[in-house]
CSV table of C-alpha atoms and ligand atoms in Angstrom, one decimal:
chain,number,residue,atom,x,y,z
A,1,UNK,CA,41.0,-119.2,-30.4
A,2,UNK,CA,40.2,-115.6,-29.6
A,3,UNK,CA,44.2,-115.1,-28.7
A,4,UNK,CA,45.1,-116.9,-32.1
A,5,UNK,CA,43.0,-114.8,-34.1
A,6,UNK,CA,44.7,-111.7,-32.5
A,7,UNK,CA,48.2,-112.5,-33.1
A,8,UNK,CA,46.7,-113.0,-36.9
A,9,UNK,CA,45.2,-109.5,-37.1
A,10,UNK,CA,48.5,-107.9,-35.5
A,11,UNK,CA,50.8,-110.1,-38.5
A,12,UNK,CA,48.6,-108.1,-40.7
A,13,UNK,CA,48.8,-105.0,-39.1
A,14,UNK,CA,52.6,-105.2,-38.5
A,15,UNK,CA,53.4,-107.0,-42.3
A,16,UNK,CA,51.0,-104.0,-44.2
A,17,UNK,CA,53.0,-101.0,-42.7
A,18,UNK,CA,56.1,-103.0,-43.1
A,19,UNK,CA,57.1,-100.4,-45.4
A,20,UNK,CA,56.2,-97.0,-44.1
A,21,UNK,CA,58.3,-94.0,-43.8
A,22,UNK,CA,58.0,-92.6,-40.6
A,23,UNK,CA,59.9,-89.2,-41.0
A,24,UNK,CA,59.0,-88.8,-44.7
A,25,UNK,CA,62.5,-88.4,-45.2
A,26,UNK,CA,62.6,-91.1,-48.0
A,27,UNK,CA,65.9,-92.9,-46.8
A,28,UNK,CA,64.5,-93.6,-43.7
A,29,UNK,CA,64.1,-97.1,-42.8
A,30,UNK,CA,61.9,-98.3,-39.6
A,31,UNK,CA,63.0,-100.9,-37.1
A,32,UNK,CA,59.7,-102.4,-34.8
A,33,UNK,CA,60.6,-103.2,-31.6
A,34,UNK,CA,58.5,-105.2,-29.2
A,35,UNK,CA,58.8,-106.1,-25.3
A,36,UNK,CA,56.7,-106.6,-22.7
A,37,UNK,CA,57.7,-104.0,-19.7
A,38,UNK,CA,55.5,-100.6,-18.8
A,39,UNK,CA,57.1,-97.6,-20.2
A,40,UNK,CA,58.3,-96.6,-16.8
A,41,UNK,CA,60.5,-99.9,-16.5
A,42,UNK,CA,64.0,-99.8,-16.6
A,43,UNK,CA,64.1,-101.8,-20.1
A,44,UNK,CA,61.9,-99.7,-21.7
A,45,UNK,CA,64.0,-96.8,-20.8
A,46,UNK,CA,67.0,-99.0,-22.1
A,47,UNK,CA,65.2,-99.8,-25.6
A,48,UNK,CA,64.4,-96.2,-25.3
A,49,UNK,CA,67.9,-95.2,-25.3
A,50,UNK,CA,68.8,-97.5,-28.1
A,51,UNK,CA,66.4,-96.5,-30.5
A,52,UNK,CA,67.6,-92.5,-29.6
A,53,UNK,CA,71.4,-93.8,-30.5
A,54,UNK,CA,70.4,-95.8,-33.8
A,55,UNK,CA,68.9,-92.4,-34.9
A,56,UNK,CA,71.5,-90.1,-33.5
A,57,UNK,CA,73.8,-92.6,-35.5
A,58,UNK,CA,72.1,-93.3,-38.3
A,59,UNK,CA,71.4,-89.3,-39.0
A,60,UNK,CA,67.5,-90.3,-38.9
A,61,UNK,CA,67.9,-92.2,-41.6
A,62,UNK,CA,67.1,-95.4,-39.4
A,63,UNK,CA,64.0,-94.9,-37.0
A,64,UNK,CA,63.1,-97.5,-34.5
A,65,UNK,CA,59.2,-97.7,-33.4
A,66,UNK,CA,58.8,-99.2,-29.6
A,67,UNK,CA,55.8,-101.6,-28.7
A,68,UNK,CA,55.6,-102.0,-25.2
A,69,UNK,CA,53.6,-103.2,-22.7
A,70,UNK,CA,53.7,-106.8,-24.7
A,71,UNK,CA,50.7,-105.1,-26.8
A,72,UNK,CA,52.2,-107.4,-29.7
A,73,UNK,CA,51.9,-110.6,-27.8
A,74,UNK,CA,53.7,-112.8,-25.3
A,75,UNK,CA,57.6,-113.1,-25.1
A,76,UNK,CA,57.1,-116.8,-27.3
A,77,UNK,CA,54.4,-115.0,-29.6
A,78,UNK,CA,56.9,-111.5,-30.3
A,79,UNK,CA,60.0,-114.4,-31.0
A,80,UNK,CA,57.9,-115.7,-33.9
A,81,UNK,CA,57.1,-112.3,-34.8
A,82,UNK,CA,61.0,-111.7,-35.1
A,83,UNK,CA,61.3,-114.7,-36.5
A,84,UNK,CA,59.3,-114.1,-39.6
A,85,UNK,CA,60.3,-110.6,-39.7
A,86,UNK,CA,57.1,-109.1,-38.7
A,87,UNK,CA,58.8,-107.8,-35.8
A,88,UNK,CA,62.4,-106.3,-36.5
A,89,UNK,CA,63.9,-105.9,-32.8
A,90,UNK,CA,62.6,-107.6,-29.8
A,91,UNK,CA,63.4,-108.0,-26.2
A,92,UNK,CA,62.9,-111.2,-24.1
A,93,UNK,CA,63.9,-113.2,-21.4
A,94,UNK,CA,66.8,-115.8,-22.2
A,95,UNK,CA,64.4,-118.3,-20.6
A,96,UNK,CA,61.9,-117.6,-23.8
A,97,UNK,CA,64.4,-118.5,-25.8
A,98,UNK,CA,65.1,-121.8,-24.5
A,99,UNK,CA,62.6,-123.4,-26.5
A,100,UNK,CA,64.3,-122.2,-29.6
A,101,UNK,CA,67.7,-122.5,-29.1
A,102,UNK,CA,68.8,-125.1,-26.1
A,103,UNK,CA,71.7,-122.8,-25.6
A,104,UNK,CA,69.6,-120.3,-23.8
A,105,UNK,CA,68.6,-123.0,-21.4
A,106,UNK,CA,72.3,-122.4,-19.8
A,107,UNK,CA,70.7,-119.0,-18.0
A,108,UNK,CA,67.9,-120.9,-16.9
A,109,UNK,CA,70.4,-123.6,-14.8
A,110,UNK,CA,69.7,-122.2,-11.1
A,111,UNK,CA,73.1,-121.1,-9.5
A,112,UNK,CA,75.1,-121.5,-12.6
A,113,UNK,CA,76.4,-118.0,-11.5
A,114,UNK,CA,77.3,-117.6,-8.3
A,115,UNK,CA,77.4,-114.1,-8.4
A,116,UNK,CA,76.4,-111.1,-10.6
A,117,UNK,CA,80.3,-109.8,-11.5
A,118,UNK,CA,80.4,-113.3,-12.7
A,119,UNK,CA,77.5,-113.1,-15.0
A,120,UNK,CA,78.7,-110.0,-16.2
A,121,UNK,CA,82.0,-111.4,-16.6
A,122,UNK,CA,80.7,-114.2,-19.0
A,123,UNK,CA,78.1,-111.4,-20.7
A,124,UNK,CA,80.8,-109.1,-21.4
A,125,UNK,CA,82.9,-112.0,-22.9
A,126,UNK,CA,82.4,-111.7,-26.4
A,127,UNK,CA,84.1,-114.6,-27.4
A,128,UNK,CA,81.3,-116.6,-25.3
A,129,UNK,CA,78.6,-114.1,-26.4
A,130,UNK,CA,79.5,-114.1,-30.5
A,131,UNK,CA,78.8,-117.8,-30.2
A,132,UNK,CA,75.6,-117.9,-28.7
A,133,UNK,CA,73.7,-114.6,-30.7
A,134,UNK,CA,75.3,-115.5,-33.8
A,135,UNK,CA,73.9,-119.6,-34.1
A,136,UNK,CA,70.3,-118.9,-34.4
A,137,UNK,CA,70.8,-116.9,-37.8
A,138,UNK,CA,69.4,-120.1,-39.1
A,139,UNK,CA,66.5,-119.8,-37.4
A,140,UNK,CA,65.1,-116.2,-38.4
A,141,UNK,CA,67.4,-114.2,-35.9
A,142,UNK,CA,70.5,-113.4,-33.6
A,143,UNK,CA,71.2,-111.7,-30.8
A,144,UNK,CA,72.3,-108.1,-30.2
A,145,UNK,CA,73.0,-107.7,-26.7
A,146,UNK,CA,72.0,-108.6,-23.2
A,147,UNK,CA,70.0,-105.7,-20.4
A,148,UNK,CA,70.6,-106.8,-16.6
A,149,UNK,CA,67.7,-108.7,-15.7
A,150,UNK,CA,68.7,-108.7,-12.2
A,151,UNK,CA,68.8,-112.0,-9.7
A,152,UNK,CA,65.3,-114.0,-9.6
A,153,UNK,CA,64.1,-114.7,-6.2
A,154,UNK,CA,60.9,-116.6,-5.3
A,155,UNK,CA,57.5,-114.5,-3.9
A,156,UNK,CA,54.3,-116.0,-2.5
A,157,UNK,CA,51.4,-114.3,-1.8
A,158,UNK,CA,50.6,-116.1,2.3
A,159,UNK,CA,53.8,-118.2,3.1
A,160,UNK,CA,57.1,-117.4,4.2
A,161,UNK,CA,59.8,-120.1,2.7
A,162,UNK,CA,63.1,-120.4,4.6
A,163,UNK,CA,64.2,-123.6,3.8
A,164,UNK,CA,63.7,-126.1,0.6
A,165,UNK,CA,61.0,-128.5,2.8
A,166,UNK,CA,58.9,-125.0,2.5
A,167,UNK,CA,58.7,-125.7,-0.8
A,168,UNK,CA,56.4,-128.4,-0.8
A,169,UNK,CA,53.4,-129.1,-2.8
A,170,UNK,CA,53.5,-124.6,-3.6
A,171,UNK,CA,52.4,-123.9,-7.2
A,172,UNK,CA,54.7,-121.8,-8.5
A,173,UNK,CA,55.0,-119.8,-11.5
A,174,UNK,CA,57.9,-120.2,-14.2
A,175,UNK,CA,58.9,-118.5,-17.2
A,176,UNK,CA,58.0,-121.1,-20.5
A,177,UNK,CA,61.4,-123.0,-20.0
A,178,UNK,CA,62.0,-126.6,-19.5
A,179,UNK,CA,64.9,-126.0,-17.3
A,180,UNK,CA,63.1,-123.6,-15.0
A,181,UNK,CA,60.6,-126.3,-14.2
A,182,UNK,CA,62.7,-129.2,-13.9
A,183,UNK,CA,64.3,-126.1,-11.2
A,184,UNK,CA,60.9,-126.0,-8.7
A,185,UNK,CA,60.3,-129.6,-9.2
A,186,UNK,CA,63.7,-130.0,-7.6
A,187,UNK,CA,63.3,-127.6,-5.2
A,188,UNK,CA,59.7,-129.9,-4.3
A,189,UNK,CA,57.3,-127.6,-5.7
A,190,UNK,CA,54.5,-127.4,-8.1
A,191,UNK,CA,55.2,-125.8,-11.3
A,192,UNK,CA,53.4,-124.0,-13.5
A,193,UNK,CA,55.2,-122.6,-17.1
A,194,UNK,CA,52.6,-119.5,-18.2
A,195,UNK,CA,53.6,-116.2,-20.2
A,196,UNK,CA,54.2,-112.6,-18.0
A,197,UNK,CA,51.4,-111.3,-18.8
A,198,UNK,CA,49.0,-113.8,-16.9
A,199,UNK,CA,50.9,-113.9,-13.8
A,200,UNK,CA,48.9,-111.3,-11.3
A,201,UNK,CA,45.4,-112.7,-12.1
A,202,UNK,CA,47.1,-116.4,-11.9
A,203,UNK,CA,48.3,-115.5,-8.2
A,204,UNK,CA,45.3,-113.0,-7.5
A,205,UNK,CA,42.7,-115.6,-8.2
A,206,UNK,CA,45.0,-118.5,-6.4
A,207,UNK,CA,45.6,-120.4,-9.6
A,208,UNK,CA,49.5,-120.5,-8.4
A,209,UNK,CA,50.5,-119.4,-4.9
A,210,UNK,CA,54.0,-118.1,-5.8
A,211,UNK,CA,56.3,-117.0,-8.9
A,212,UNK,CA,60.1,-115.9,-8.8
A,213,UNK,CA,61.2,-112.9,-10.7
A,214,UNK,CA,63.3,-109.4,-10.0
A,215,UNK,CA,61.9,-107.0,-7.7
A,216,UNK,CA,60.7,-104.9,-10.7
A,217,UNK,CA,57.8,-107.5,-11.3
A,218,UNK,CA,56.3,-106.5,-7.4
A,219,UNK,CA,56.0,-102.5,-8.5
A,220,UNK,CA,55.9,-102.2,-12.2
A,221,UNK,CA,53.9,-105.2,-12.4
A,222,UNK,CA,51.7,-104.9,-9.2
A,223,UNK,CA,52.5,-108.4,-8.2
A,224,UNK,CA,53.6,-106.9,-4.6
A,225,UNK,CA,50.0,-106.0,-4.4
A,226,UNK,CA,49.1,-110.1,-4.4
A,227,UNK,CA,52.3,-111.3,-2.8
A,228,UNK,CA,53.2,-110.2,0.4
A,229,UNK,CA,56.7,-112.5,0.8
A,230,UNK,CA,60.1,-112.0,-1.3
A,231,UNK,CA,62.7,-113.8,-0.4
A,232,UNK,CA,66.3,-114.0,-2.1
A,233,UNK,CA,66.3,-116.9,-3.0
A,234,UNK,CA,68.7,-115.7,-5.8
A,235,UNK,CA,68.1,-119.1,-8.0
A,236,UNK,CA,68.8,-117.9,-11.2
A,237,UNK,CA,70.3,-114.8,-13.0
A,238,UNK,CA,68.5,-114.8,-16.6
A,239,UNK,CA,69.1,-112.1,-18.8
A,240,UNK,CA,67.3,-109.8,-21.0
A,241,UNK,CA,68.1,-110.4,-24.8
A,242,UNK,CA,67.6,-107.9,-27.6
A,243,UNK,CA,67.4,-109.9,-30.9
A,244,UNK,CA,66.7,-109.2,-34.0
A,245,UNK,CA,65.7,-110.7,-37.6
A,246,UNK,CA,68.1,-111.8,-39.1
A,247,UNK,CA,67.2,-110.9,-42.8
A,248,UNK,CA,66.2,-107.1,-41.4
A,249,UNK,CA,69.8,-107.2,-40.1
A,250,UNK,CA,71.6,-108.4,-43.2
A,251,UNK,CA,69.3,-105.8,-45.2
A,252,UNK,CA,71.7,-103.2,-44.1
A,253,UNK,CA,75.3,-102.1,-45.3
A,254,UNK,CA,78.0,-102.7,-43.2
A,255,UNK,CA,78.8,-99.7,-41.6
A,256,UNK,CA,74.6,-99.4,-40.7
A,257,UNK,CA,74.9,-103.0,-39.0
A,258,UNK,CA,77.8,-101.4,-37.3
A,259,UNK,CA,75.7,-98.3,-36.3
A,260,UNK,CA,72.9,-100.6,-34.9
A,261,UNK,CA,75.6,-102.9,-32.7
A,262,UNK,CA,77.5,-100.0,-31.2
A,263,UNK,CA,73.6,-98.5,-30.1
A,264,UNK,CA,73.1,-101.8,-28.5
A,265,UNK,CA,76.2,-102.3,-27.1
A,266,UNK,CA,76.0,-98.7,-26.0
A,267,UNK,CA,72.7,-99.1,-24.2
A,268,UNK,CA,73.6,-102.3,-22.4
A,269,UNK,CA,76.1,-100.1,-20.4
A,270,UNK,CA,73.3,-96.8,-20.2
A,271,UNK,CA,70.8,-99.8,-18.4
A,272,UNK,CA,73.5,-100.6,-15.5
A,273,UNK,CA,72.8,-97.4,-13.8
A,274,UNK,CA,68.7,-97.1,-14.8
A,275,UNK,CA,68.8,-100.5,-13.6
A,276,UNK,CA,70.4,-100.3,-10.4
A,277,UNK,CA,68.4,-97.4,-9.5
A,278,UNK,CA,65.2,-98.8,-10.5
A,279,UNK,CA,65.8,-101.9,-8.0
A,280,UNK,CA,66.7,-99.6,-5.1
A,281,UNK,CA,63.7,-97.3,-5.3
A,282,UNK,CA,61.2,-100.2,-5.9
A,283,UNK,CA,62.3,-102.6,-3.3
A,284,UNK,CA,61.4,-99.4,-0.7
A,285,UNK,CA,58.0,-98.8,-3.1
A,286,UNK,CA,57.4,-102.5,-2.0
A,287,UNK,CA,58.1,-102.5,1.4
A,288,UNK,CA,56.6,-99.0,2.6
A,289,UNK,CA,53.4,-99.1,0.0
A,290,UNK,CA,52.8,-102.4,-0.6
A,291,UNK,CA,54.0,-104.5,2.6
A,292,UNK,CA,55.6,-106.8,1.1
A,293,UNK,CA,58.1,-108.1,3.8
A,294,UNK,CA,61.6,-109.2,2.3
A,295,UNK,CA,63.4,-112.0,3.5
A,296,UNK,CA,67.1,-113.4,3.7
A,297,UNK,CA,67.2,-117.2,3.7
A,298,UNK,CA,70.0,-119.6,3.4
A,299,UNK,CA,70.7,-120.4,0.0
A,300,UNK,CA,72.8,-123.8,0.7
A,301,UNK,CA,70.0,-126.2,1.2
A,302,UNK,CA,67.9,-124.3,-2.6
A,303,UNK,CA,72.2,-124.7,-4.3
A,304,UNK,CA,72.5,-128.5,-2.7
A,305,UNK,CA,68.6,-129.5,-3.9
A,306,UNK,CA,69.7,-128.8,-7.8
A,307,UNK,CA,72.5,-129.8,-8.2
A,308,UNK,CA,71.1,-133.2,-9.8
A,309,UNK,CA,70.0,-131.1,-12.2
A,310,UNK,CA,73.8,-129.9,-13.1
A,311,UNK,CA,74.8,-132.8,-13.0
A,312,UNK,CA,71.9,-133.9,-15.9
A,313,UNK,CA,73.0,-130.8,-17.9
A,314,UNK,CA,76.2,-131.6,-18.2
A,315,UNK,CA,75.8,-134.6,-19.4
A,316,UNK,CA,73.2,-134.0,-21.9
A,317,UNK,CA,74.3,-134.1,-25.1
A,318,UNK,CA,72.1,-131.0,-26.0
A,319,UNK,CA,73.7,-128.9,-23.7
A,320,UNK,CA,77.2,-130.2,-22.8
A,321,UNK,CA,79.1,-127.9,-25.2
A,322,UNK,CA,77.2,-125.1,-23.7
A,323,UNK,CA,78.1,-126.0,-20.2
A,324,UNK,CA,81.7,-126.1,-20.7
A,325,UNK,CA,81.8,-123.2,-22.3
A,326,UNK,CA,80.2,-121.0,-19.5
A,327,UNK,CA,82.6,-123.0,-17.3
A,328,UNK,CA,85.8,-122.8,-18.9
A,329,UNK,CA,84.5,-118.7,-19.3
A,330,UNK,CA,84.2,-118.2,-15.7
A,331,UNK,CA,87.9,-120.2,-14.5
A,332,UNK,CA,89.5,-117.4,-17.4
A,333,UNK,CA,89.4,-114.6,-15.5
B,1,GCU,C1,61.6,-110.6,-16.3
B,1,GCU,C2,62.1,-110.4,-17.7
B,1,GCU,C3,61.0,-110.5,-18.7
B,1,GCU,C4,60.2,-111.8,-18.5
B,1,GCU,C5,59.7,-111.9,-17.1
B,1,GCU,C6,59.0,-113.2,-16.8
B,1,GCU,O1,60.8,-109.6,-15.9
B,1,GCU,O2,62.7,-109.2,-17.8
B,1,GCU,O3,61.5,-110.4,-20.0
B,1,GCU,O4,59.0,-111.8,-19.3
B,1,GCU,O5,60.9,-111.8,-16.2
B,1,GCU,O6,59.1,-113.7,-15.7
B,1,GCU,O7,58.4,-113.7,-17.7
C-alpha cells in the first residue's frame, strides 16, 4: 500500500515538471531517464555518455535528466512509467520486459547463446533488432538499443553447486520473468521472481539462499558481502534495453529522432570497454575484499536439464516466430 502510494506521488512529481526547461534556453526539451544501477556502475556511466551525445548533438537544445539508483521505482514500475510517458528514457533488463512483450522472453531462454560473439552477433543485427524494438510502439514504447549485460551465473550465500543435483530444493532468486523461472525449476530449484532492489535483504535475511546475475551485482550491489559462492554457471545472457515512449519519440523531427538513435547507438559501443573493465576490476574487488570464492563448473549437465524447456519454446505459438528468428540469425553469419 505504502509502495503504491509512492509510485502515485512520483507520477505526480514526474507529470508536474513534465514541462520544465532545464537550461532556460527556451528550445530546450528534457528527456527523464530512469534505471536502477549506482552511479559508479558501468550502465550509469553508459546512460551518462548518451545523455552527453544527445546534448553534444542536439546543441543543448535536448537535455536528458538521469534517475538512478531505481529512485523512480522497480524495473516493472519505471516500464509503466515509460509507458505512460511519465518517464521518457528508461533502462531495464530484457527479462522485465518479458511480461510485456513475449518477444523479450527469447533472452531469458538459458543457453540460447552459446557464446557472447554470438549474442553480439544477433544484437548487432539490425534486421533482427528493428523487429523486436520497433513492435511494442503499440504498447507506449520501443526500444533504442541494447548495453552488455554480461553472462548470468548463479551465487549462494553457504553452498557450493557443481552439478545440477546441487540444485535441489535451493531458493533462488530470478528476475520477474516466466521463462527464468520455468529455468531453476528445471534446473531442480526453488524459485523466487522479486524486483533488484530486494535482493540483498532477501538473501541477508535467508528468505532465498541464492540468485544469478553478472559479477557487477556482488560489488556495486554488495551481494558478495551475503554470498560467498559464484559460480559460471553462464545460464543466460540477458541484455540491457534502453527504451523509450513512444509518443516522446515521435514528438521530435526527424533529423532529432536521428540525433537521439545515433547517441544510443553510439553509447552501446562506449559501454563495451566501461563494461569490460568494470567486470575485471570487480571480480578481483570480490575475491580479495569480499571472499567470495569463484567457481568453474561443468556446464553440460545445467545445458542438458533445459533443454525441455527449448523444446516447449519452440513450439509455443507465442514464441515460435521469435525462436526462428534468433536461430535463422545466428546460422547467417
Ligand atoms: C542486471 C541488469 C538489471 C537487472 C538486474 C536483475 O543487473 O543489468 O537491469 O535489474 O540484473 O537481476 O534484476
Amino acid at each position: 500500500m505504502k509502495k503504491k502510494l509512492l509510485f502515485i506521488i512520483i507520477v505526480a512529481i514526474l507529470v508536474l515538471t513534465g514541462c520544465q526547461n532545464v537550461t532556460g534556453n527556451s528550445e530546450a526539451r528534457e528527456l527523464k531517464l530512469a534505471h536502477n544501477q549506482s552511479l559508479d556502475h558501468p550502465v550509469h556511466k553508459s546512460l551518462a555518455e548518451f545523455g552527453r551525445l544527445v546534448e553534444e548533438k542536439s546543441n543543448d537544445t535536448i537535455q536528458v535528466k538521469i534517475f538512478p539508483n531505481g529512485q523512480l521505482g522497480s524495473e516493472r514500475e519505471v516500464i509503466e512509467l515509460t509507458q505512460t510517458g511519465a518517464v521518457d528514457v528508461s533502462k531495464v533488463s530484457a527479462s522485465a520486459l518479458e511480461g510485456f512483450e513475449s518477444d523479450y522472453s527469447i533472452f531469458s531462454l538459458p543457453y540460447v547463446f552459446e557464446s557472447y560473439e554470438e549474442f553480439e552477433q544477433i544484437m548487432n543485427d539490425k534486421s533482427i533488432t528493428d523487429q523486436i524494438y520497433q513492435q511494442t510502439e503499440n504498447i507506449g514504447f520501443i526500444g533504442l538499443t541494447y548495453y552488455n549485460a554480461g553472462t548470468r551465473n548463479l551465487y549462494t550465500k553457504d553452498r557450493e553447486v557443481n552439478d545440477v543435483s546441487d540444485m535441489r530444493g535451493l531458493k533462488t532468486r530470478v528476475q520477474p520473468s516466466q521463462t527464468s523461472v520455468r529455468m531453476i525449476e528445471a534446473l531442480g530449484g526453488i524459485p523466487t521472481a522479486m524486483a533488484y532492489g530486494e535482493v540483498y535483504t532477501a538473501l541477508q535475511s535467508g528468505v532465498i539462499d541464492a540468485a544469478e546475475n553478472n559479477e557487477t551485482a556482488l560489488v556495486g550491489n554488495n551481494h558478495g558481502e551475503v554470498a560467498k559462492y559464484y559460480m559460471y554457471t553462464g545460464h543466460q545472457i540477458v541484455p540491457d534495453m534502453l527504451i523509450m515512449n513512444a509518443e516522446s519519440f515521435n514528438r521530435f523531427s526527424e533529423e532529432e529522432q536521428a540525433i537521439i538513435q545515433e547517441a544510443a547507438d553510439e553509447s552501446t559501443i562506449f559501454h563495451e570497454d566501461v563494461w569490460s573493465a568494470a567486470i575485471e576490476e570487480q571480480t578481483e574487488i570480490a575475491k580479495e575484499r569480499m571472499g567470495v570464492e569463484f567457481i568453474e563448473v561443468d556446464k553440460e549437465p545445467f545445458i542438458e536439464a533445459v533443454q525441455p524447456l527449448h523444446g516447449a519454446y519452440a513450439n509455443d505459438e507465442k514464441t515460435e516466430d521469435i525462436y526462428q528468428l534468433i536461430m535463422g540469425g545466428k546460422s547467417n553469419d
